Each structure stands twice: as structure tokens, then as C-alpha cells.
């Protein structure tokens, strides 16, 4: 294998130097970065600020070719400067596990990676320790396969359920997003490889994502869309941050000095490296000035623009040097720099086990009438309907996908759990999925491949026979999505007529025979539930649970594991009640067509929700809005059933300087062992500023409690975490007064309360504005 060992190169250069070259001992890693920067030519500095991928032809510098060829399928690399011993490093995707090519030309070994549960599912575990373990396992694959910095986690807010990348992101809530991100980053980086927070920031739609202008107030920006990044930066110090494609109040985030040098570095004290999204931003020089250190994947025009701007005096060399230094700091931390030799042998079995545990913990039991789950001991024969029962969706599409070796379907998972799948029902499904010939596993996940065709619907007489022959029916509904496009309302958010008919007819047939029906949702983003949820007896939100999701479903249905996942998004009754829907490209096909029609018209009016999106709802995102109208909600934020029951008691609050320490006792009062995720919401005192009814400030999960067992859960937050952003004062302000704390099982299920007083208002001034 062609491996450049940069330590050897560095030593070679050192030797050359010792032998009398005029460049005395200027070798990367051996002298200060300032010394290296002095040594670099302007062209070399521009090389370092621009990645190699779309940039260099095949005939150029062999060192660059080596770097590009080193890890097939890697999204991008930095540019090596062999003369000074500076290696190029590998930056692969992504959020559900490392994404590289599984095979290599002329090499019969394979390089599959583990597909873990997607981000939304990891968040639904509410289990930071488990999420950190997942991060550690992902980071191990990054390292062992020879990569340096993973392009994940992604933590944009679920502003609207039609957002195409929902599954790649965590939640509608910034505190969940920030804390879960920090846990993942800490896990990934414990391997000595880097993580990248993306997409910084306000990337909440895929429609016209490269140019859409997200218009919002500073308060909305800071409290909803930046808060998660702030928490993650402060609690995990990621090596890198990736700016987003979109604009914020007219300026591309990649070109925003107030965002990057003002808020991120000035206020939050971030000292890592910032890179663009792939092809993000428009003006290379503006990006350099704004503190966007690395332009990815890089192209020759950007490189030349940087050189020209320095030469004609429009770009200060000090800005170039500042960014070069931050790129070199990233390279200096990388395994590549230390000469790490990839083993290419991560422990895939151990990682599959972590994927299985986290998948099971992230599944959310939405309905369980008459305790139909866990399946009773006498249940053996299962009538299994739905395409994704036989061709399971592990992850979503696009850069958030993974090239995994295998997927455990529902069919396999249930069989492994000891159930018998009715072969006559399975046969046509199996035949159908075999006719789908995707180019690769990711292509299979396109929506059209998972929605039921009418031809697979069983006739009522056949269903009646199925209901006699089997003990229970399980139906899966599959939904996939991914980057570049937002989701459709019809048939993606809603169930298709065929799917509704399938649920209805199966329920009629099985209920007539006194048998139960379970619906399993193999989906990456919220769907419509209120029109059909009354029909089945149980509903399990299985999400996109990674490659061994089928086993995890078996574990939950059988009761080997008690469900403990809880929703990280609000599921509403009526789509039109979602306040962000007024300003979201719900009709994105029409908007795309309109913009295409007007492509050559330089004077066309900006198209609403395409050229710009007005975040007019302000803080009214998810439960922050629906707490005011609980009757509009189908399943609330934080909701999830268990096979057992929990009692909360004895809430306490202690203050230590600016820190609040809270506890609550949780007791398992039911018949099954299980875990409970507890949410701590705070309601602020009446004030001049309008505030949400309550906001999540902390959460924790118990260990597995046996029946009768209890645990005291601990939570902390600081006075600063209670602050709202006051625009007229340009400061975060924690107002004086009584704050009410709710210890809750969901946003609509408060179990215990307590309160504390803040005697005096505290202001935390800021320096930057996005207006
Ligand atoms: C995505 C990023 C990804 C990059 C590299 C872009 O299209 O927005 O999330 O990391 O591609 O694959």
C-alpha cells in the first residue's frame, strides 16, 4: 500500500538540512508554527487554505496525488507541502459512521464501516454516556482506517419536519442538540482523531441551500440556532467546525466575520479550525477575511483569488497567516502527522454490539394498548407486512449515509429473537425487494423503493387467512430522506393511500380474530400520525437504527430490552399548525421550478422560502410553541412509553456560586427492569421579555432499575444557562425572580416541581451582532 510516512519525510528533510542546506532545520513539527509560516511562500500558504479535491489535476505534485488516493471515498483532504514535511490530512464524512469506499481498485480486502443509529435516534436515547461510547467506536474506525478528522456531528435544529436532513441532526431543541453533540465529540476525539461540528449555522432547509438567506433576529439566532453549537464548543472543544451553505441576514455564513471571529472565537473562545462546507460560500477572499480557515474541497480559482488579493493589497497577509496557522494546528494534531499506520482492522463485532444497544435505547414506544408489548410468551407466528420489514432502512441518503457490509432486517431480527415469519406473506415482499436493483446500498434507500406499491396489498380474504394462521401482525412503514432536497408533504410526511389501506385492512382482519397489530416506523423524520394511530394496538418508532436495527427491534418486541427512548421532536396532529410551516419551502418543487423559469432574469423578485426565509416565528419552534397549545399535539417532545412505570420523588435544588445542583429520586414501580430519561425544564419569572412557557435545561437517564429499585439522578446548570438574549442590551440576561423547575417524563408530563430565586439580574454582555 502507498503510505506516505510524513515523519520519515520530516526526518529526511532534517537530515538534508543538517547536511548543509540553507533552510536551516525548518521542518514542520520541529520548529514553531510561526517559523514555518515565515518559510512558506504565498503560493504555499494559498495551497494550505484550499483543500485538494476539486483542485489539482492528475499530473501535478505526486505528494498531492498520494494524499488524494490514500483513502478512497474520503470527502476531502488538505494540501501537503512536502518541502517542509507538512502532511495532507483526510477529512471523511459523516454523522452515522465513517463514510469511505468499501472496496479499492486492485485490492481484494474490504473497508466496510459500521452504520450506527442516525443522529436523531442517538439523541432519543437521552443517554450521554452511551452516546459517548458510540462516539468512541466511530472515532476508532476513523483512526484505524487512516482518517484524521470526521465531518460530523451535525447539529442543526429540526425547525420543520420536512427538512431533508432531519435524520442527520438531533432535535428541535438546542440543549439536547448541544449536549448530545458534546458527548459524541468527546467520544470521537478520545481516539486522537478530530470531530467537526456542522453546519454552522442556520442550515434548516435544503431547498436552495447554497444561497438561501435565513433572516432572523439576534435573539432567535442565539437562543435557538446557535445555542447547541455554543454548548458543544464549550463542553467538548471540537477540532473543527464547518460553516453552512446558506446566508444569515444577507451574508454567507462562510463569509461572516461577526459569526466566526465575533461570536465563535471572540465570545465562545473557540480555538480550533473552521472550514467551509463543500463548495460553500462565494467569495474566497471574503471567507479568508472572515476567519474561515480552510476552503473545502478547494479549487484553483479560490487559490488564485487569494494569491491575487494579497498581491494587489486587498487581502492582508496577516489574515492569511492567521488562517494558515489554524490549518497547521489541525494538521499538527492529526494521526497522520504522528505517522500513525492504519491497521484497517477495527473491531466490527464490538462496534455492531454498540450499534445494537444504542438502536434499542433510541427506539420510542408511542403506543402500547392493553400491554400488547412485550409480545406474550405464547406468540410465535408473525404476519409481517411492509417493504422495509424485508429491506430495512439503516440510515438516510447523501453524505450522512455509510457503506456498511450488511443490514439486519426486521425479518432477520425477529427470526433471531425466536419468532417465525409467515413464509407465504414474506414471499412476494422478498421477490419485490429483489427486483429493486440499486447501484449501491444508499440508492436503495431512496423513498420510491420503500413505499408500498399497490400490487403488494393483500386482498381481504387473504388477510383473513393470515389472521387465522398467525398470532399477531406487524406492519412497517419506511421513509427515507437525505441532503439536497427537502421532503414532500404528500406520501413522505403523510402515509400513502396504499399504506393507510394496508394498516386499515390488516387491523380489521386481525382484530376480527381477536389478534393484535403492531406498527413499526422505520423513518428518519417525523410523519403524520393522528389519522391512523387509533387503529393499531401498538406503535414503535424504530427510526433509522443503523445496520443491526433488526436485532434491536427483536430485543424490544420480545422484551429482552425495555424501551426507554423518548421523542426529541414534537409530533403534531395537524401539519398546518406547525408555526414554522408558514416560512418553510413546503412546496419546494414549485419554488425550484419558479426559480428555473426565471434563471436568466437578473431583475427577478426574490422568491420567498427560496431566496430568503423569514424566521418570523422567532423562538416558537417545537415544544416552545406547542406548550401553549398542548391539544394540538399528537405525541409531545420528550414522550416515550416503557414496559414498566416510574415514580419521581424528593426533588432538591442546591446552589454553589453560579451553579445549580438538582436531584430527583426515580423509582421503578412496575414489573419490568427498565431505564427512565428525566427532563428538567425551567420556567422563567414574568419579565419584560416574552419567554417560552418552559425550556429544557438539563436531562439525565437512570441506569437499568430493577422493579422496586430507585436511583437519585443529578442535574446541573449555571445561572448563565438561564439567560435570554436581550437585543437592546446586546447581552444575555438572567433576570431576577422566582424560577420554577419541572422534573418531567415529557414536555406534557410533569412529575415533580421545585423553585429557586435569583435575587439580582445578571447581564453577560456580547460583542457581535448578525444584523
Ligand atoms: C454536505 C456536508 C458534507 C460534505 C462532504 C456536503 O454536501 O453538506 O455535510 O460533509 O458535503 O461530503
XYZ file of C-alpha atoms and ligand atoms in Angstrom:
783
model
C 0.000 0.000 0.000
C 1.155 3.520 -0.756
C 1.581 5.227 2.532
C 3.460 8.431 2.968
C 5.093 8.462 6.324
C 5.481 12.117 6.967
C 7.681 11.584 9.961
C 10.163 9.914 7.659
C 9.861 12.776 5.209
C 10.361 15.182 8.047
C 13.469 13.299 9.168
C 14.774 13.233 5.633
C 14.396 16.960 5.391
C 16.007 17.386 8.738
C 18.927 15.323 7.506
C 19.167 17.341 4.293
C 19.201 20.473 6.318
C 21.891 19.187 8.608
C 23.921 18.317 5.563
C 24.229 21.967 4.751
C 21.082 23.202 3.057
C 20.414 26.892 3.515
C 16.901 26.257 5.061
C 18.239 25.525 8.490
C 16.037 22.983 10.336
C 12.752 24.395 9.135
C 10.716 21.243 9.383
C 7.052 21.057 10.350
C 6.758 19.774 13.900
C 10.372 20.606 14.730
C 10.101 24.375 14.746
C 7.347 26.754 15.807
C 4.404 27.291 13.512
C 5.387 30.959 13.232
C 8.743 29.859 11.872
C 7.039 27.543 9.386
C 4.750 30.345 8.285
C 7.771 32.579 7.649
C 9.204 29.888 5.460
C 6.075 29.341 3.350
C 5.733 31.120 0.011
C 2.481 32.925 -0.704
C 1.535 30.134 -3.137
C 2.125 27.509 -0.474
C 0.013 29.463 2.008
C -2.797 29.594 -0.536
C -2.362 25.826 -1.039
C -2.841 25.274 2.671
C -6.013 27.361 2.784
C -7.618 25.399 -0.049
C -8.282 21.634 0.022
C -7.066 19.418 -2.785
C -10.118 17.683 -4.108
C -11.609 19.570 -6.987
C -8.435 21.487 -7.395
C -5.460 19.537 -8.607
C -5.316 17.717 -11.929
C -3.844 14.274 -12.063
C -0.480 15.284 -13.364
C 0.568 17.571 -10.576
C 2.692 17.100 -7.487
C 2.968 13.371 -6.659
C 2.690 14.120 -2.940
C -0.750 15.625 -3.572
C -1.772 12.665 -5.668
C -0.716 10.332 -2.870
C -2.819 12.217 -0.353
C -5.851 12.206 -2.626
C -5.551 8.499 -3.353
C -4.818 7.476 0.205
C -8.362 6.918 1.476
C -10.792 6.178 -1.374
C -14.218 7.641 -0.753
C -12.906 10.299 1.617
C -14.742 13.607 1.075
C -11.652 15.809 1.135
C -8.024 16.322 2.074
C -5.793 19.230 2.977
C -2.812 20.068 0.793
C 0.584 18.671 1.758
C 3.716 20.769 1.461
C 6.319 18.028 1.184
C 9.200 20.516 1.084
C 8.555 21.332 4.751
C 7.252 17.951 5.868
C 3.629 19.141 6.147
C 1.309 16.194 5.505
C -2.128 16.381 3.927
C -4.845 15.032 6.193
C -8.027 13.054 5.460
C -11.483 14.507 6.141
C -14.246 11.927 5.551
C -18.000 12.029 6.380
C -20.082 11.583 8.422
C -22.832 11.602 11.041
C -23.978 7.945 11.212
C -20.488 6.474 10.962
C -17.382 6.795 8.824
C -18.143 7.032 5.095
C -15.389 5.705 2.830
C -15.433 3.361 -0.139
C -15.852 -0.250 0.939
C -13.583 -1.602 -1.808
C -10.439 -0.408 -3.565
C -9.130 -0.985 -7.033
C -6.570 -3.761 -7.215
C -7.126 -4.696 -3.577
C -9.265 -7.642 -2.512
C -9.642 -6.504 1.100
C -12.818 -4.674 2.157
C -13.186 -1.479 4.150
C -16.772 -1.512 5.348
C -17.781 0.758 8.201
C -20.394 0.377 10.898
C -23.692 2.174 10.300
C -24.760 3.415 13.721
C -28.248 4.709 14.531
C -28.702 8.139 12.938
C -28.293 11.315 14.978
C -31.980 11.747 15.824
C -32.058 8.229 17.228
C -28.923 8.684 19.274
C -30.489 11.792 20.778
C -33.674 9.809 21.501
C -31.671 7.619 23.895
C -31.152 10.685 26.153
C -28.149 8.693 27.385
C -24.989 10.782 27.212
C -22.681 8.001 28.419
C -23.958 5.618 25.747
C -23.673 8.314 23.073
C -20.075 8.930 24.129
C -19.439 5.195 23.705
C -20.867 5.377 20.193
C -18.561 8.330 19.512
C -15.588 6.342 20.789
C -16.449 3.470 18.455
C -16.917 5.775 15.445
C -13.629 7.517 16.229
C -11.888 4.155 16.416
C -12.966 3.374 12.837
C -11.840 6.842 11.754
C -8.414 6.206 13.205
C -7.967 2.587 12.206
C -8.940 3.290 8.615
C -6.352 6.074 8.446
C -8.559 9.179 8.533
C -7.859 12.244 10.636
C -10.912 14.450 11.096
C -14.502 13.217 10.809
C -17.032 15.570 9.200
C -19.581 15.084 11.989
C -21.589 15.551 14.199
C -24.217 17.716 12.509
C -26.443 19.670 14.869
C -28.758 21.963 13.004
C -32.179 22.398 14.529
C -35.227 20.433 13.359
C -37.065 23.643 12.528
C -39.631 21.904 10.344
C -40.327 18.179 9.816
C -39.910 18.410 6.033
C -36.234 19.339 6.397
C -34.429 16.810 4.165
C -31.517 16.274 6.530
C -33.591 15.795 9.684
C -32.137 12.354 10.449
C -28.579 13.739 10.334
C -29.457 16.296 13.003
C -30.518 15.693 16.576
C -33.565 17.579 17.709
C -35.882 20.586 17.687
C -34.220 21.603 20.964
C -30.801 23.266 21.201
C -29.901 21.889 24.633
C -30.473 18.296 23.530
C -28.509 19.028 20.342
C -25.603 20.637 22.178
C -25.263 18.069 24.965
C -25.564 15.066 22.678
C -23.041 16.608 20.293
C -20.594 17.198 23.133
C -20.890 13.560 24.236
C -20.269 12.307 20.704
C -17.331 14.652 20.136
C -15.733 13.674 23.425
C -16.028 10.037 22.383
C -14.724 10.530 18.854
C -11.806 12.698 19.942
C -10.770 10.321 22.736
C -9.133 8.329 19.916
C -6.805 11.166 18.984
C -8.789 11.993 15.837
C -10.881 15.095 15.239
C -14.604 15.832 15.034
C -16.228 18.644 13.062
C -19.392 20.412 14.175
C -21.550 21.229 11.170
C -23.272 23.135 9.622
C -22.504 26.411 11.362
C -25.207 27.648 11.224
C -28.893 28.173 10.332
C -28.927 25.323 7.763
C -32.572 24.433 8.260
C -33.697 23.712 4.716
C -32.195 22.002 1.689
C -34.176 23.977 -0.879
C -31.743 26.455 -2.498
C -29.403 25.648 0.356
C -26.355 27.315 -1.195
C -27.955 30.684 -1.438
C -30.971 30.780 0.826
C -30.880 33.743 3.174
C -32.013 32.855 6.697
C -33.402 36.104 8.073
C -33.787 36.330 11.812
C -33.262 38.437 14.891
C -30.153 38.094 17.022
C -32.275 36.659 19.811
C -33.702 33.896 17.620
C -30.261 33.175 16.191
C -28.588 32.912 19.562
C -31.272 31.170 21.608
C -32.390 28.560 19.073
C -29.877 28.109 16.266
C -26.512 28.915 17.879
C -27.138 27.642 21.417
C -26.384 23.987 20.602
C -23.109 24.955 18.935
C -22.199 27.107 21.919
C -22.816 24.250 24.349
C -20.887 21.771 22.204
C -17.923 24.115 21.722
C -17.693 24.760 25.443
C -18.238 21.167 26.553
C -16.149 19.298 24.005
C -13.778 21.607 22.107
C -14.100 20.004 18.661
C -11.046 20.169 16.448
C -13.022 21.696 13.584
C -16.223 23.493 12.668
C -17.812 23.522 9.207
C -19.732 26.587 8.091
C -23.036 26.099 6.290
C -24.074 26.768 2.692
C -26.788 29.320 3.431
C -26.639 33.003 4.235
C -27.550 34.683 7.505
C -29.189 38.097 7.149
C -27.696 38.556 3.685
C -24.171 37.243 4.282
C -22.941 33.714 3.630
C -22.106 32.150 6.981
C -18.755 31.194 5.451
C -18.071 34.909 4.885
C -19.455 36.229 8.161
C -16.799 37.855 10.329
C -19.263 38.516 13.189
C -20.268 34.852 13.233
C -16.762 33.367 13.028
C -14.373 35.851 14.579
C -17.032 37.617 16.667
C -19.302 35.028 18.240
C -17.438 31.740 17.755
C -13.921 32.843 18.560
C -14.389 36.145 20.357
C -17.252 35.243 22.662
C -17.029 31.456 22.912
C -13.211 31.377 22.810
C -13.110 28.641 20.203
C -9.514 27.973 19.191
C -9.935 25.231 16.566
C -10.133 25.323 12.782
C -13.065 26.464 10.657
C -13.704 25.019 7.201
C -16.393 25.621 4.596
C -18.982 23.112 3.567
C -18.160 21.507 0.223
C -18.239 24.356 -2.286
C -19.834 26.638 0.307
C -19.515 30.426 0.253
C -18.994 32.532 -2.841
C -16.028 34.810 -2.368
C -12.758 33.127 -1.375
C -11.160 36.334 -0.172
C -14.168 37.267 1.965
C -14.019 33.801 3.526
C -10.347 34.185 4.395
C -11.004 37.596 5.945
C -13.963 36.244 7.935
C -11.760 33.608 9.556
C -12.907 30.617 7.520
C -9.552 28.906 7.566
C -9.974 26.124 5.060
C -11.958 26.230 1.803
C -13.213 22.747 1.002
C -12.930 20.731 -1.124
C -10.976 23.558 -2.765
C -10.465 24.735 -6.333
C -7.859 26.525 -8.403
C -9.911 29.713 -8.712
C -10.067 30.156 -4.953
C -6.346 29.585 -4.632
C -5.588 32.150 -7.328
C -8.033 34.667 -5.857
C -6.197 34.508 -2.524
C -2.801 34.997 -4.176
C -4.065 37.880 -6.333
C -5.782 39.628 -3.434
C -2.617 39.579 -1.330
C -0.574 40.827 -4.290
C -2.951 43.683 -5.064
C -3.290 44.690 -1.424
C -6.992 43.816 -0.913
C -6.229 40.936 1.436
C -3.975 41.435 4.423
C -1.274 38.772 4.647
C -1.878 38.788 8.412
C -5.342 37.289 7.786
C -3.802 34.634 5.560
C -1.170 33.800 8.173
C -3.765 33.639 10.952
C -5.771 31.077 8.979
C -2.705 29.131 7.826
C -1.675 28.778 11.429
C -5.062 27.319 12.349
C -4.910 24.844 9.461
C -1.428 23.803 10.584
C -2.635 23.417 14.165
C -5.234 20.959 12.889
C -2.618 19.048 10.899
C -0.308 19.001 13.930
C -2.962 17.203 16.000
C -3.666 14.552 13.367
C -2.700 10.876 13.452
C -1.134 11.420 10.036
C 1.322 13.883 11.476
C 2.379 11.385 14.123
C 2.996 8.781 11.434
C 0.106 6.583 12.590
C -0.151 3.495 10.369
C -3.760 2.475 9.684
C -4.475 -1.052 10.833
C -7.670 -1.314 8.765
C -8.935 -3.801 11.336
C -11.461 -2.110 13.618
C -13.394 -4.481 15.836
C -16.558 -4.592 13.762
C -18.256 -7.124 16.035
C -17.800 -4.970 19.118
C -18.992 -1.916 17.180
C -22.080 -3.755 15.920
C -22.896 -4.547 19.544
C -22.703 -0.833 20.493
C -24.838 -0.011 17.460
C -27.401 -2.571 18.627
C -27.536 -1.237 22.179
C -27.887 2.356 21.094
C -30.501 1.439 18.482
C -32.607 -0.321 21.092
C -32.267 2.580 23.534
C -33.182 5.125 20.872
C -36.433 3.417 19.881
C -39.543 5.140 21.164
C -42.675 3.247 22.123
C -45.504 5.567 21.070
C -48.480 3.383 21.839
C -48.992 0.131 23.751
C -52.668 -0.535 24.325
C -53.503 -3.468 26.608
C -49.770 -4.001 27.049
C -49.582 -5.850 23.755
C -45.825 -5.400 24.029
C -43.628 -7.083 25.038
C -45.011 -9.927 22.979
C -46.577 -12.585 25.186
C -44.740 -15.890 25.558
C -47.330 -17.751 23.513
C -46.767 -15.582 20.448
C -44.707 -17.391 17.843
C -46.064 -16.833 14.353
C -45.835 -13.353 12.913
C -47.591 -11.978 9.844
C -45.021 -9.429 8.693
C -46.120 -6.744 6.224
C -44.418 -3.727 4.650
C -41.413 -3.383 2.404
C -38.937 -2.261 4.984
C -39.681 -5.383 7.019
C -37.736 -7.179 4.323
C -35.393 -4.431 3.157
C -34.703 -2.394 6.191
C -33.586 1.230 6.147
C -30.464 1.539 8.263
C -29.550 5.196 7.642
C -30.538 8.036 5.291
C -29.099 9.079 1.954
C -26.361 11.512 0.899
C -23.246 12.373 2.855
C -24.950 11.137 6.032
C -25.012 7.569 4.731
C -22.484 4.818 5.425
C -21.074 1.986 3.296
C -21.911 -0.881 5.614
C -21.371 -4.559 4.964
C -24.804 -5.899 5.844
C -28.167 -4.881 7.269
C -30.184 -6.914 9.724
C -33.788 -6.675 8.511
C -36.823 -6.919 10.722
C -37.339 -10.369 9.311
C -33.827 -11.442 10.380
C -34.096 -9.694 13.730
C -37.421 -11.287 14.613
C -36.259 -14.705 13.475
C -33.159 -14.340 15.647
C -35.441 -13.485 18.565
C -37.183 -16.836 18.062
C -40.248 -15.832 16.031
C -41.481 -17.496 12.881
C -42.276 -15.205 9.978
C -45.156 -16.416 7.799
C -43.371 -17.545 4.609
C -46.409 -17.065 2.383
C -46.667 -13.400 3.390
C -42.914 -12.914 3.108
C -42.567 -14.422 -0.376
C -43.996 -11.593 -2.533
C -42.168 -8.971 -0.488
C -38.877 -10.808 -0.852
C -39.465 -11.117 -4.574
C -40.314 -7.443 -4.814
C -37.228 -6.204 -2.994
C -35.057 -8.415 -5.151
C -36.327 -6.624 -8.259
C -35.006 -3.331 -6.937
C -31.520 -3.056 -8.328
C -29.869 -0.051 -6.724
C -26.378 0.973 -7.779
C -25.370 0.730 -4.148
C -26.896 0.349 -0.725
C -27.542 4.062 -0.441
C -29.534 4.161 -3.623
C -31.815 1.550 -2.242
C -32.848 3.949 0.439
C -34.458 6.363 -1.997
C -38.044 6.878 -0.996
C -39.581 5.314 -4.104
C -38.042 1.992 -3.116
C -39.634 1.818 0.304
C -43.171 2.991 -0.334
C -45.616 0.110 -0.800
C -46.800 -0.495 -4.340
C -50.488 -1.313 -4.682
C -49.606 -4.689 -6.161
C -48.365 -5.871 -2.759
C -51.607 -5.114 -0.946
C -53.258 -8.323 0.210
C -56.914 -8.974 -0.553
C -59.291 -9.156 2.457
C -59.831 -12.922 2.083
C -56.059 -13.442 2.137
C -55.735 -11.250 5.244
C -58.458 -13.244 6.953
C -56.433 -16.386 6.311
C -53.262 -14.649 7.566
C -55.077 -13.723 10.759
C -56.047 -17.332 11.340
C -52.585 -18.678 10.624
C -50.634 -16.158 12.742
C -50.586 -14.920 16.314
C -50.001 -11.247 15.575
C -49.426 -8.826 12.666
C -46.522 -6.420 12.385
C -46.503 -3.714 9.706
C -43.546 -1.494 8.894
C -43.744 1.930 7.319
C -40.467 3.058 5.742
C -39.375 6.613 4.996
C -36.043 7.847 3.883
C -34.653 11.299 3.184
C -31.323 12.994 2.680
C -29.389 16.052 1.673
C -30.043 18.230 -1.389
C -33.803 18.008 -1.203
C -36.452 18.669 1.406
C -39.190 16.121 1.927
C -42.559 16.073 0.237
C -45.691 16.514 2.275
C -47.746 14.037 0.228
C -46.585 10.484 0.599
C -43.487 11.240 2.614
C -44.810 13.181 5.602
C -48.214 11.582 5.174
C -48.858 7.894 4.639
C -49.862 6.981 1.103
C -53.359 5.681 0.421
C -51.903 2.219 -0.081
C -50.176 2.339 3.303
C -53.314 3.581 5.039
C -55.295 0.817 3.395
C -52.721 -1.751 4.471
C -52.945 -0.626 8.108
C -56.704 -0.488 7.989
C -57.241 -3.861 6.309
C -54.705 -5.694 8.446
C -56.244 -4.222 11.607
C -59.754 -5.222 10.532
C -58.706 -8.786 9.706
C -56.624 -9.361 12.842
C -58.930 -7.560 15.280
C -61.842 -9.630 13.962
C -59.942 -12.701 15.079
C -59.095 -11.095 18.441
C -55.454 -10.638 17.428
C -53.248 -7.587 17.738
C -51.417 -5.347 15.262
C -48.131 -3.528 15.820
C -46.863 -0.777 13.507
C -43.112 -0.208 13.343
C -41.950 3.128 11.923
C -38.634 2.790 10.095
C -38.371 6.515 9.410
C -35.812 9.319 9.511
C -38.086 12.257 10.324
C -41.486 12.902 11.867
C -44.546 11.772 9.912
C -48.254 12.289 10.219
C -49.684 10.017 12.931
C -53.021 11.401 14.045
C -55.057 9.990 11.114
C -54.193 6.355 11.651
C -52.735 5.934 15.161
C -56.050 4.807 16.651
C -56.081 1.639 14.540
C -53.089 -0.476 15.570
C -52.622 -1.669 19.143
C -49.005 -0.650 19.438
C -46.678 1.728 17.574
C -42.907 1.576 17.841
C -40.826 4.400 16.401
C -37.745 2.438 15.315
C -36.188 5.381 13.433
C -33.243 4.706 11.141
C -31.459 2.491 13.634
C -28.280 1.563 11.788
C -27.185 -1.731 10.306
C -28.221 -4.014 13.158
C -31.566 -2.302 13.752
C -33.486 -5.526 13.060
C -31.902 -7.162 16.107
C -32.722 -4.130 18.246
C -36.363 -4.336 17.177
C -36.363 -8.021 18.144
C -34.903 -7.084 21.544
C -37.644 -4.513 22.155
C -40.619 -6.504 20.867
C -39.598 -9.595 22.789
C -38.911 -7.576 25.949
C -35.243 -8.508 26.259
C -34.815 -4.743 26.445
C -37.453 -2.420 27.884
C -37.947 0.615 25.645
C -36.538 3.809 27.141
C -36.197 6.147 24.154
C -38.118 9.408 24.172
C -39.012 11.799 21.375
C -36.656 14.653 20.596
C -39.295 16.326 18.400
C -42.946 17.235 18.718
C -45.356 15.171 16.596
C -48.377 17.327 15.783
C -51.977 16.465 14.969
C -52.296 18.862 12.097
C -49.439 19.749 9.782
C -50.838 23.258 9.240
C -50.450 24.037 12.926
C -46.648 23.907 12.694
C -45.740 27.595 13.089
C -42.541 27.366 11.061
C -44.562 25.989 8.119
C -45.584 29.486 7.056
C -41.966 30.181 6.296
C -40.586 26.932 5.002
C -40.380 25.595 1.429
C -43.254 23.173 1.946
C -43.907 23.486 -1.803
C -40.252 23.222 -2.752
C -40.887 21.639 -6.165
C -42.868 24.706 -7.239
C -40.245 27.057 -5.844
C -37.458 25.235 -7.656
C -39.465 25.398 -10.892
C -40.170 29.094 -10.436
C -36.520 29.856 -9.949
C -35.574 27.765 -13.000
C -38.087 29.656 -15.120
C -36.533 32.924 -14.025
C -32.964 31.700 -14.214
C -31.845 34.318 -16.723
C -33.739 37.234 -15.315
C -31.317 39.335 -13.264
C -34.164 41.549 -12.033
C -36.441 38.879 -10.715
C -38.014 39.459 -7.351
C -36.535 37.327 -4.561
C -38.641 34.207 -4.044
C -39.942 33.703 -0.514
C -38.705 30.499 1.183
C -36.294 30.001 -1.694
C -34.070 33.055 -1.969
C -34.847 34.003 1.578
C -36.632 32.504 4.552
C -38.064 34.664 7.252
C -37.692 33.038 10.656
C -40.734 35.048 11.730
C -41.779 32.509 14.360
C -38.770 33.514 16.452
C -38.480 31.158 19.414
C -41.733 29.359 18.569
C -40.036 26.164 17.438
C -41.268 22.742 18.601
C -42.445 22.478 22.203
C -41.566 26.114 22.853
C -44.663 26.837 20.753
C -46.810 23.763 21.384
C -46.547 24.111 25.179
C -49.023 26.970 24.669
C -51.408 24.675 22.744
C -50.938 21.139 24.106
C -54.199 19.995 22.493
C -52.571 20.338 19.048
C -50.001 17.682 19.791
C -50.134 14.038 18.771
C -47.021 12.984 20.712
C -45.178 15.621 22.747
C -41.474 16.345 22.891
C -39.779 14.079 25.425
C -42.538 11.437 25.250
C -41.959 7.689 25.226
C -43.625 4.717 26.921
C -41.953 1.921 28.841
C -42.991 -1.617 29.789
C -42.618 -0.540 33.392
C -43.626 2.545 35.396
C -41.556 5.097 37.296
C -42.306 7.317 40.227
C -40.426 10.601 40.783
C -39.957 11.948 44.300
C -37.936 14.206 46.542
C -36.768 16.999 44.208
C -33.897 19.082 45.595
C -32.002 22.182 44.473
C -28.696 23.442 45.874
C -26.748 26.499 44.755
C -22.960 26.661 44.698
C -21.721 30.034 43.448
C -23.309 30.361 39.991
C -24.040 26.628 39.732
C -27.372 24.928 40.433
C -27.267 21.301 41.527
C -30.548 19.432 41.354
C -31.602 15.916 42.210
C -34.720 13.822 41.925
C -35.323 10.231 43.015
C -36.678 7.853 40.387
C -38.155 4.532 41.422
C -39.163 1.639 39.190
C -42.695 0.881 40.337
C -43.584 -1.626 37.627
C -42.883 -5.237 36.748
C -40.033 -4.980 34.264
C -36.467 -3.755 34.639
C -36.023 -0.504 32.726
C -34.370 2.904 32.383
C -36.027 6.300 32.635
C -34.951 9.554 30.948
C -35.832 12.579 33.076
C -36.080 16.072 31.665
C -35.566 19.240 33.686
C -37.447 22.252 32.354
C -37.248 25.760 33.776
C -39.982 28.382 33.636
C -38.598 31.895 33.922
C -40.267 34.598 36.039
C -42.624 37.107 34.381
C -40.438 39.631 32.650
C -40.164 42.399 30.109
C -39.050 39.856 27.521
C -41.574 37.347 26.269
C -40.356 33.826 27.062
C -41.401 30.273 26.235
C -43.648 28.521 28.773
C -40.641 26.440 29.789
C -37.302 25.396 28.374
C -35.230 22.267 28.761
C -32.083 22.991 30.776
C -30.793 19.522 31.683
C -31.583 15.834 31.367
C -30.311 12.512 32.659
C -31.135 8.848 32.423
C -31.163 6.222 35.131
C -29.199 3.009 34.895
C -31.370 -0.072 34.387
C -33.517 -0.181 37.509
C -34.953 -3.471 38.649
C -38.564 -3.487 39.838
C -38.613 -1.665 43.165
C -35.136 -0.216 42.690
C -34.505 3.544 42.809
C -31.806 5.993 41.836
C -31.094 9.613 42.677
C -30.473 11.436 39.393
C -28.318 14.559 39.391
C -28.525 17.574 37.106
C -26.604 20.821 36.881
C -26.885 24.133 35.088
C -25.446 27.578 35.582
C -27.010 30.987 36.027
C -25.805 31.829 32.525
C -27.820 28.902 31.135
C -30.995 30.577 32.362
C -30.324 33.773 30.422
C -32.342 35.055 27.486
C -30.789 37.256 24.833
C -31.741 40.893 25.256
C -31.099 42.659 21.954
C -31.372 46.198 23.256
C -28.730 45.463 25.897
C -26.678 43.297 23.480
C -26.347 40.873 26.372
C -27.537 37.568 27.725
C -29.595 38.435 30.769
C -30.648 36.230 33.667
C -33.487 38.164 35.189
C -34.253 38.344 38.891
C -37.228 36.454 40.330
C -38.621 33.002 41.029
C -37.811 30.242 38.572
C -39.917 27.113 38.534
C -38.211 23.800 37.860
C -40.174 20.852 36.428
C -38.848 17.301 36.622
C -40.718 15.709 33.769
C -41.251 12.475 31.877
C -42.163 14.540 28.781
C -42.931 18.165 27.943
C -46.532 17.380 28.906
C -45.928 15.062 31.839
C -44.510 16.984 34.777
C -43.921 14.752 37.795
C -42.266 17.000 40.382
C -41.593 20.711 40.745
C -39.358 22.960 42.783
C -38.323 26.592 42.577
C -35.471 28.949 43.319
C -34.978 32.645 43.449
C -32.449 34.836 41.713
C -32.134 37.992 43.751
C -30.429 40.209 41.219
C -30.411 40.450 37.464
C -27.149 39.331 35.876
C -26.091 40.505 32.418
C -23.480 38.804 30.218
C -22.519 41.314 27.516
C -21.788 40.172 23.957
C -19.715 41.816 21.268
C -21.081 40.722 17.897
C -24.333 41.145 16.016
C -25.638 39.306 12.958
C -27.795 42.231 11.786
C -22.514 18.256 2.977
C -21.592 18.090 4.163
C -20.569 17.029 3.866
C -19.809 17.416 2.608
C -18.721 16.443 2.224
C -21.758 18.456 1.681
O -22.623 18.345 0.600
O -23.367 19.350 3.195
O -22.341 17.763 5.308
O -19.707 16.877 4.948
O -20.740 17.501 1.538
O -19.261 15.260 1.773
